[in-house]
mmCIF file of C-alpha atoms in Angstrom:
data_model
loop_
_atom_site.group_PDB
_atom_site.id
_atom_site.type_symbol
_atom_site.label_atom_id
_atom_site.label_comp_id
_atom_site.label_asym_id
_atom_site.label_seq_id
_atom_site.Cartn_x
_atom_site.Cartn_y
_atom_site.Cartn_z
ATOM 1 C CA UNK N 3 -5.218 12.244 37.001
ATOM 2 C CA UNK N 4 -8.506 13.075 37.777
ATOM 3 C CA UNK N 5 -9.194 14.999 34.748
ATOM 4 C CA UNK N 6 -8.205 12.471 32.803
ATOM 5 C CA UNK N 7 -10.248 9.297 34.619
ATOM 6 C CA UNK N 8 -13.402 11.656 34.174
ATOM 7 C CA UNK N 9 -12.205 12.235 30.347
ATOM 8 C CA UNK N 10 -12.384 8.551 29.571
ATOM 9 C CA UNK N 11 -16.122 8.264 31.407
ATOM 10 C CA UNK N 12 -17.498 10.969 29.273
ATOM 11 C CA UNK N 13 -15.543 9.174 26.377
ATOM 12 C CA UNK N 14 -16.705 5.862 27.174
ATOM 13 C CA UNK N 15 -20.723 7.370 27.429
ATOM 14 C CA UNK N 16 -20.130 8.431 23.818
ATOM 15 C CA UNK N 17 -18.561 5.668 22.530
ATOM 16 C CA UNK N 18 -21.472 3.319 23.324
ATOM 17 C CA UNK N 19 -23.952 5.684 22.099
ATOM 18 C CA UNK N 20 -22.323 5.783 19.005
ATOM 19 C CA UNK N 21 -22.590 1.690 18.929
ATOM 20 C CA UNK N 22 -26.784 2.712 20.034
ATOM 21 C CA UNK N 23 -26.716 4.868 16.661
ATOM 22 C CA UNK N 24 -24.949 2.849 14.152
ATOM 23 C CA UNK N 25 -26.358 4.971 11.503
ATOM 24 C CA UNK N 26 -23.868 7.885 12.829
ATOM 25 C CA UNK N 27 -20.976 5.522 12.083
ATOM 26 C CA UNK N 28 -22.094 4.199 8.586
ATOM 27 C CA UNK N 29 -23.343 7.838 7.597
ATOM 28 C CA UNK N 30 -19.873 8.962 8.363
ATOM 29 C CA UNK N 31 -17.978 6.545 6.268
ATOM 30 C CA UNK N 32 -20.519 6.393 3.340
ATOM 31 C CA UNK N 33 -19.513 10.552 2.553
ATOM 32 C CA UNK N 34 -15.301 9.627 1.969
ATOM 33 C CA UNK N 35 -15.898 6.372 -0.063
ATOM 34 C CA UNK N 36 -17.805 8.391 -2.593
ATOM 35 C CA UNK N 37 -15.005 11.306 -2.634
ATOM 36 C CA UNK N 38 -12.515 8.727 -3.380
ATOM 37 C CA UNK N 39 -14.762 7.358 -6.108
ATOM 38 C CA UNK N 40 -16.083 10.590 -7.469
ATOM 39 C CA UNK N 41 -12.402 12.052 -7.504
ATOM 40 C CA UNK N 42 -10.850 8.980 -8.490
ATOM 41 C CA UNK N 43 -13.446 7.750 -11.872
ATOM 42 C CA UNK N 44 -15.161 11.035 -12.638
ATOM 43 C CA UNK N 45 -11.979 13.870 -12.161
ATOM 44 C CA UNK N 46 -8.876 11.610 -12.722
ATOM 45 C CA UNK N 47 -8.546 11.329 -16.268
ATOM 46 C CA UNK N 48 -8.697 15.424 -16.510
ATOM 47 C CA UNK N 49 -6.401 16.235 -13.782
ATOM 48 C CA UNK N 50 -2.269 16.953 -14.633
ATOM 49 C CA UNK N 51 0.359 16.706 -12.057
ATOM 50 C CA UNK N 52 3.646 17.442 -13.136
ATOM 51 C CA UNK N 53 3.622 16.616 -16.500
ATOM 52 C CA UNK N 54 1.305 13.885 -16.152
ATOM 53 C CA UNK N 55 -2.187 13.377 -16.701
ATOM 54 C CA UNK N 56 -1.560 9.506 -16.083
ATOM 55 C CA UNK N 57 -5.448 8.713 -14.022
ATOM 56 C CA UNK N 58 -2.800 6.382 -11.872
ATOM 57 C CA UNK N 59 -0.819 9.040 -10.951
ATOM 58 C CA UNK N 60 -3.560 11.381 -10.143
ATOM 59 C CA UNK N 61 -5.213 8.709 -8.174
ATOM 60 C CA UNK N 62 -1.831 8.488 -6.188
ATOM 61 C CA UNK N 63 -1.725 11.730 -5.402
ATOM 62 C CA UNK N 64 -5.450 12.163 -4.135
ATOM 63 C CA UNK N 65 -5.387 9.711 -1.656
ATOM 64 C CA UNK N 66 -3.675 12.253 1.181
ATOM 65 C CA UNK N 67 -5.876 14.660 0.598
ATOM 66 C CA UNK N 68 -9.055 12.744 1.188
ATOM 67 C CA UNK N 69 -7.686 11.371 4.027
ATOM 68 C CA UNK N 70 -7.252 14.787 5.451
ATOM 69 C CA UNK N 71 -10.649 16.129 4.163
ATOM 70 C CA UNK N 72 -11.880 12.962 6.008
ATOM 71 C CA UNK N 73 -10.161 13.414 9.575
ATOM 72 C CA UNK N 74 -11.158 17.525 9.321
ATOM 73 C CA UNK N 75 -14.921 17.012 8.098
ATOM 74 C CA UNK N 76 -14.950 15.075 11.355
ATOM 75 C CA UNK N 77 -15.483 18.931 12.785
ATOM 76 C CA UNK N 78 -19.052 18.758 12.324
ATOM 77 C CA UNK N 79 -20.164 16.162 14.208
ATOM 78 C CA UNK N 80 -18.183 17.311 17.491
ATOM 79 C CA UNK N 81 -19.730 20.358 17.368
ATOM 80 C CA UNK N 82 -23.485 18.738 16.768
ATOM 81 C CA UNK N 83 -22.902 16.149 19.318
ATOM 82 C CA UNK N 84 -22.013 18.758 21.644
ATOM 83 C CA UNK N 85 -25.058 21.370 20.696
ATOM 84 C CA UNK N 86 -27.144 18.481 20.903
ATOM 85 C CA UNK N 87 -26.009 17.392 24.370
ATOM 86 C CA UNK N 88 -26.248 21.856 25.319
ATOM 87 C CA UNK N 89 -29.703 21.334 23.611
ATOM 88 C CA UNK N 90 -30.927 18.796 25.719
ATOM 89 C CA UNK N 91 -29.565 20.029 29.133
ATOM 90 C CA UNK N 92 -27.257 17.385 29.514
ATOM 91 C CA UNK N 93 -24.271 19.885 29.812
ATOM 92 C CA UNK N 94 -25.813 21.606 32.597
ATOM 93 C CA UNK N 95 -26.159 18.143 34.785
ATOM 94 C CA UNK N 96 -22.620 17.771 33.894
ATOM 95 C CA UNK N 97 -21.452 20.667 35.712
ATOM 96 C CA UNK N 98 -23.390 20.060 38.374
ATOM 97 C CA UNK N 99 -21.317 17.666 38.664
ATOM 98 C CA UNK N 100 -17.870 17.118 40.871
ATOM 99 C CA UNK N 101 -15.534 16.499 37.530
ATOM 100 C CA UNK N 102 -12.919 18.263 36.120
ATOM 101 C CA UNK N 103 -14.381 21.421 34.022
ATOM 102 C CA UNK N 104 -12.709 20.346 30.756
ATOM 103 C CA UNK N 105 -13.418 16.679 31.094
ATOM 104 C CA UNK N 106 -16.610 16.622 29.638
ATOM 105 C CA UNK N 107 -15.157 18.078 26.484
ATOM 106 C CA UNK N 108 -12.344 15.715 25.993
ATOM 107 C CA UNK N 109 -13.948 12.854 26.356
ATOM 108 C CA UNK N 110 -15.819 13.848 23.479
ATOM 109 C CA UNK N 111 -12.848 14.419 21.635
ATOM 110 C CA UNK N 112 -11.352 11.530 22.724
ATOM 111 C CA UNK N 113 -14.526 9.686 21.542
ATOM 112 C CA UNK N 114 -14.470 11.180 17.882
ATOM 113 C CA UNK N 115 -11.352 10.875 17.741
ATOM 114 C CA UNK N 116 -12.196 6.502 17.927
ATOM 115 C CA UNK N 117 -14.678 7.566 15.185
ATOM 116 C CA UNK N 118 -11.898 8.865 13.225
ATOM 117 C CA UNK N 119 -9.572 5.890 13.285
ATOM 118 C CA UNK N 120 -12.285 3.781 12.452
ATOM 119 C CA UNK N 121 -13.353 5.997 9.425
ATOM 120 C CA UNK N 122 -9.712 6.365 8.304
ATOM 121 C CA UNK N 123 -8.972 2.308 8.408
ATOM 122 C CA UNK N 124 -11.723 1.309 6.211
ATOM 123 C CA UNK N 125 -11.102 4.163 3.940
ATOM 124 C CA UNK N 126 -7.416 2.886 3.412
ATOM 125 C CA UNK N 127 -9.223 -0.001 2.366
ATOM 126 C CA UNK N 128 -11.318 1.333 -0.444
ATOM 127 C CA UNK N 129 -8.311 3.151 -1.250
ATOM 128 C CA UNK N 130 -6.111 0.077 -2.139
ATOM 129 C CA UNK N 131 -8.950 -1.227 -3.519
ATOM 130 C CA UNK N 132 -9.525 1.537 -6.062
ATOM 131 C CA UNK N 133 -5.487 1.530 -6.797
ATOM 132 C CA UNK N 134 -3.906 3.448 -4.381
ATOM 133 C CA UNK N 135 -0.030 2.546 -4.189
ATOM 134 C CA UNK N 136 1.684 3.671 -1.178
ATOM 135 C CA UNK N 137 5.401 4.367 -2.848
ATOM 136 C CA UNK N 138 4.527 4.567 -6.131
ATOM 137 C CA UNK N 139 6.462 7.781 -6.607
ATOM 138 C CA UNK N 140 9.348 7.434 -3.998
ATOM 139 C CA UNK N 141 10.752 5.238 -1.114
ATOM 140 C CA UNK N 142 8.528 4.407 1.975
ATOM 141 C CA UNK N 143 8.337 2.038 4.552
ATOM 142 C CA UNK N 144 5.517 0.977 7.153
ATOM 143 C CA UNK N 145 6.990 3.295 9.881
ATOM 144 C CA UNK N 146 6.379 5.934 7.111
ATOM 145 C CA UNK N 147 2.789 5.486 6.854
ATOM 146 C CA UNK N 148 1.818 4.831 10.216
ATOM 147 C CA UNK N 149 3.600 8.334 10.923
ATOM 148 C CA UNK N 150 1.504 9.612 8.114
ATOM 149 C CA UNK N 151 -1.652 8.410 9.816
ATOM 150 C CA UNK N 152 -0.526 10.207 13.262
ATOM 151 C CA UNK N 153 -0.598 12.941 11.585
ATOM 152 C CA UNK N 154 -3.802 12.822 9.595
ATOM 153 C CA UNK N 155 -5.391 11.793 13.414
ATOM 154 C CA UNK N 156 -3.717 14.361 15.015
ATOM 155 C CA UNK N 157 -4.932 17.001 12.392
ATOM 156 C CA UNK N 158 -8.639 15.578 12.947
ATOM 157 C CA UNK N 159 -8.126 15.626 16.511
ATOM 158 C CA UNK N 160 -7.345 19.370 16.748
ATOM 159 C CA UNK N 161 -10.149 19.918 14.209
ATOM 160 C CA UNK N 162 -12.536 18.659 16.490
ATOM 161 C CA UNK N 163 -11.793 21.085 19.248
ATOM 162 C CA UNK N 164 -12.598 23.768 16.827
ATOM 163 C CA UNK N 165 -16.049 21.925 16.461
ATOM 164 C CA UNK N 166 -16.520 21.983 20.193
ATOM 165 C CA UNK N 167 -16.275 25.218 20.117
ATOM 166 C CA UNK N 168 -18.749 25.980 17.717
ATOM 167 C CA UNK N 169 -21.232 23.773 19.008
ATOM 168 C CA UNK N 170 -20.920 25.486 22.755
ATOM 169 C CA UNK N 171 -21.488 28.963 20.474
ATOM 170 C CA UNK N 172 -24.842 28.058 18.401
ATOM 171 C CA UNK N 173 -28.143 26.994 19.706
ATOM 172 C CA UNK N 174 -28.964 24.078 17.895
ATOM 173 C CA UNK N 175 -27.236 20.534 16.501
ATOM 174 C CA UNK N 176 -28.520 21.938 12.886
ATOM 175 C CA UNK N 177 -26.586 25.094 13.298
ATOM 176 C CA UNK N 178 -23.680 23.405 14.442
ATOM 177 C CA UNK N 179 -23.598 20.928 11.659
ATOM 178 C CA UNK N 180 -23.793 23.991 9.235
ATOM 179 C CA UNK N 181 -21.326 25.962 11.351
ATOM 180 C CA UNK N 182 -18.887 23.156 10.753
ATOM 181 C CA UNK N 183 -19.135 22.654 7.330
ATOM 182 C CA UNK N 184 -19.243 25.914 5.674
ATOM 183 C CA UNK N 185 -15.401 27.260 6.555
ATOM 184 C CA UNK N 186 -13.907 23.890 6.027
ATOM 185 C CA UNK N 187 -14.957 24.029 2.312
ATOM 186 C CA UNK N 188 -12.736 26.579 1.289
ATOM 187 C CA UNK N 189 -10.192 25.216 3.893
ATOM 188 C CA UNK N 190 -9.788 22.294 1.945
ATOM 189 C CA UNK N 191 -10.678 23.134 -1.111
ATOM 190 C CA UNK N 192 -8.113 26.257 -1.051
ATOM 191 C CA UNK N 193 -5.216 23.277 -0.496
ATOM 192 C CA UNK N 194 -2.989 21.034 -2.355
ATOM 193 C CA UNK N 195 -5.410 18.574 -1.826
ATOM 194 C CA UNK N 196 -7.161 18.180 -4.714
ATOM 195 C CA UNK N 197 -5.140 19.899 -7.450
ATOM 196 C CA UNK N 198 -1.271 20.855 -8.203
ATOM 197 C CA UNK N 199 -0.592 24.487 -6.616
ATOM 198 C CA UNK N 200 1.787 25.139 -8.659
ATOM 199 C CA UNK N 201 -1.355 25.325 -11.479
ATOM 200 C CA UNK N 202 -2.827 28.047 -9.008
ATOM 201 C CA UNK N 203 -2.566 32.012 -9.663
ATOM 202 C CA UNK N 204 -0.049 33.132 -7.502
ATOM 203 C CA UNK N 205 -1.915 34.195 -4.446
ATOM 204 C CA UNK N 206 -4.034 31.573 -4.757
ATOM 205 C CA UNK N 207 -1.021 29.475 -4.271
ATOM 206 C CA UNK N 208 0.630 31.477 -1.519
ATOM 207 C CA UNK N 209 -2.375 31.055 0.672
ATOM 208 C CA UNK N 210 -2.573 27.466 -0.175
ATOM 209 C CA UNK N 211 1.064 26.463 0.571
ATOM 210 C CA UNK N 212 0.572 28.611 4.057
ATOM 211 C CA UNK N 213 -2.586 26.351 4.845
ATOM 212 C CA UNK N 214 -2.853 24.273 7.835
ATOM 213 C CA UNK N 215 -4.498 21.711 6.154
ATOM 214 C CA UNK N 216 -1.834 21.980 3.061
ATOM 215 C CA UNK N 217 1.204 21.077 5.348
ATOM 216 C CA UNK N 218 -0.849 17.859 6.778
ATOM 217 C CA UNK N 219 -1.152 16.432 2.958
ATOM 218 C CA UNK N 220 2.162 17.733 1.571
ATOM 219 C CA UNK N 221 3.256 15.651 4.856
ATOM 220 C CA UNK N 222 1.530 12.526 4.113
ATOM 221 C CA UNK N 223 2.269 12.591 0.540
ATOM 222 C CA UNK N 224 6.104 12.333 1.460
ATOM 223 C CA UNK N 225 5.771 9.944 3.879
ATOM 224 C CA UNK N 226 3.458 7.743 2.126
ATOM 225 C CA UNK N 227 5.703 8.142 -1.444
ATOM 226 C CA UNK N 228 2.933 9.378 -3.239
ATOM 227 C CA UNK N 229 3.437 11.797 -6.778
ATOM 228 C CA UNK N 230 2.968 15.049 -6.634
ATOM 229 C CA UNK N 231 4.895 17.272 -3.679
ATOM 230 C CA UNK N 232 4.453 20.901 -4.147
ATOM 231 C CA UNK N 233 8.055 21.861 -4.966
ATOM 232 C CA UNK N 234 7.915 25.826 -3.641
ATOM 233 C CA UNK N 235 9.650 27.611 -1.264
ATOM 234 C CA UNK N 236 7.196 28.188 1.364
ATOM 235 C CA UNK N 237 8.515 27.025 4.607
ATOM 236 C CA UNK N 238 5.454 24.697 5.111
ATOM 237 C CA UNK N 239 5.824 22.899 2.145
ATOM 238 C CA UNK N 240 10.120 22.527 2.333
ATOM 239 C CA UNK N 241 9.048 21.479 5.843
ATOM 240 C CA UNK N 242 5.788 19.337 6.109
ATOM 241 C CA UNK N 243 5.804 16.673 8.951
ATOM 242 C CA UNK N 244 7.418 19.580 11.333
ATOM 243 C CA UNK N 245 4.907 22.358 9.940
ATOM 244 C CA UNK N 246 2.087 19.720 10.472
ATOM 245 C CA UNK N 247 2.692 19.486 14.074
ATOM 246 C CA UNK N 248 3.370 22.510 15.112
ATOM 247 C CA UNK N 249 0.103 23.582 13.122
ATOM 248 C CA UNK N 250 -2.021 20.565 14.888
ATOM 249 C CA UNK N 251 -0.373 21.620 18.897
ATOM 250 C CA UNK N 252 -1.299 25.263 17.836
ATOM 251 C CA UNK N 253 -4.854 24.346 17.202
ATOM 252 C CA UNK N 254 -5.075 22.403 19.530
ATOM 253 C CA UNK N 255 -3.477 24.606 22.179
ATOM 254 C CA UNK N 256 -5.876 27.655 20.784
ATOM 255 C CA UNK N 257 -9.200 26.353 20.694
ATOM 256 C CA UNK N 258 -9.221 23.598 23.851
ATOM 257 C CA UNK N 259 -8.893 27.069 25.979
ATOM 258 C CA UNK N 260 -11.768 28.395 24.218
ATOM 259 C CA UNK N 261 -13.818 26.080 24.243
ATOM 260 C CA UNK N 262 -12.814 25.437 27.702
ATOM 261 C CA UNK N 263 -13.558 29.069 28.544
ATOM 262 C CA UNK N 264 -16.832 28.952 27.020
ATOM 263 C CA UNK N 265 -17.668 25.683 28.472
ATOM 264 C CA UNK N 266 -17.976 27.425 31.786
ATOM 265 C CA UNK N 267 -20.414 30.181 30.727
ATOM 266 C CA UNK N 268 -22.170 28.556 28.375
ATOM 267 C CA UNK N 269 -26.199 27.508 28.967
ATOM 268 C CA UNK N 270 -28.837 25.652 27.484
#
């Protein structure tokens, strides 16, 4: 109980310097509007899933996986808030501190993870706006696509414990920023995110279909009823709301004790 009372502190400090920095907020959902309009006006009339090269029906399909590049880029601002706050000594007077060693951590986590939801609603928005259908390919329902949000926040909130680790491991925010971004590029680019994998050479495909990231949007696209599920028999993608969360705990499970771990050694 205690951990969790001094979680929410730490989560509450960031939270209202997030509302100090506005900037940070509108920054961060300025960089997913233009994906979905880049994607959407400059890519979708030269993109074919199935047999279709129908814009519509591309647009339909991208949707998930900008949600999921959205909740993942998340990643680098953990780990620069965190460098920042190492940077500054602030992590030091935290553990000087009588509060639970991991607390600090998951409040910031918990704290992004506000970010997040925020980010995703309003790009929803933009989404319908553009022409995003929810069902336009099969049968959904409003439980469906809440689920399909829980997972798209519970993929960004085990993302962001691999960006506290990252920023406990470099010595500056602009390292950590950098850090963050550079592996998540072919993460999600390497994905049946943005293309049909089934279009992909056939180890291209194989580690796509066995991505982390893959399962989350393969996931959403079912739930949601969007075009374009990667019929293949990779367990993953036969199995994509189970393979999602067992992915997410995994990640989750892996990097908190990391970080965690380095948490406790780590200095300014």
């Amino acid at each position: 109980m205690s951990t969790m009372n001094d979680s929410l502190v730490i989560a509450r400090r960031n939270l209202i310097r997030m509302t100090r920095i506005p900037e940070m907020v509108l920054f961060g959902l300025v960089q997913p509007v233009m994906f979905v309009v880049l994607f959407t006006y400059v890519f979708g009339g030269s993109m074919k899933i199935g047999n279709s090269t129908d814009p519509d029906v591309y647009k339909n399909f991208l949707m998930a996986g900008i949600f999921a590049q959205t909740v993942t880029f998340a990643t680098a601002g953990a780990g620069a808030g965190i460098a920042e706050d190492m940077h500054k000594g602030l992590i030091d007077r935290f553990r000087s501190l009588p509060m639970a060693r991991g607390a600090v951590l998951t409040g910031r986590t918990f704290a992004d993870l506000v970010q997040t939801t925020l980010t995703l609603v309003v790009l929803a928005v933009v989404a319908l706006i553009v022409g995003w259908r929810p069902g336009s390919a099969d049968s959904t329902n409003i439980g469906k696509i809440l689920g399909g949000f829980g997972l798209l926040l519970l993929l960004g909130y085990a993302f962001t414990w691999i960006g506290a680790l990252i920023g406990l491991s470099v010595r500056t925010p602009e390292a950590a920023t950098s850090g963050g971004l550079i592996w998540l590029f072919p993460v999600t680019f390497i994905s049946n995110a943005f293309v049909d994998s089934s279009q992909m050479t056939p180890w291209l495909r194989h580690i796509a279909e066995w991505n982390p990231f893959s399962a989350t949007v393969q996931a959403c696209r079912q739930l949601f009823g969007d075009p374009g599920l990667s019929q293949s028999g990779a367990w993953p993608m036969q199995h994509p709301v189970w393979a999602s969360l067992i992915y997410s705990a995994l990640i989750i499970v892996v990097f908190r004790t990391l970080a965690v771990r380095k948490y406790r050694s780590a200095t300014a």
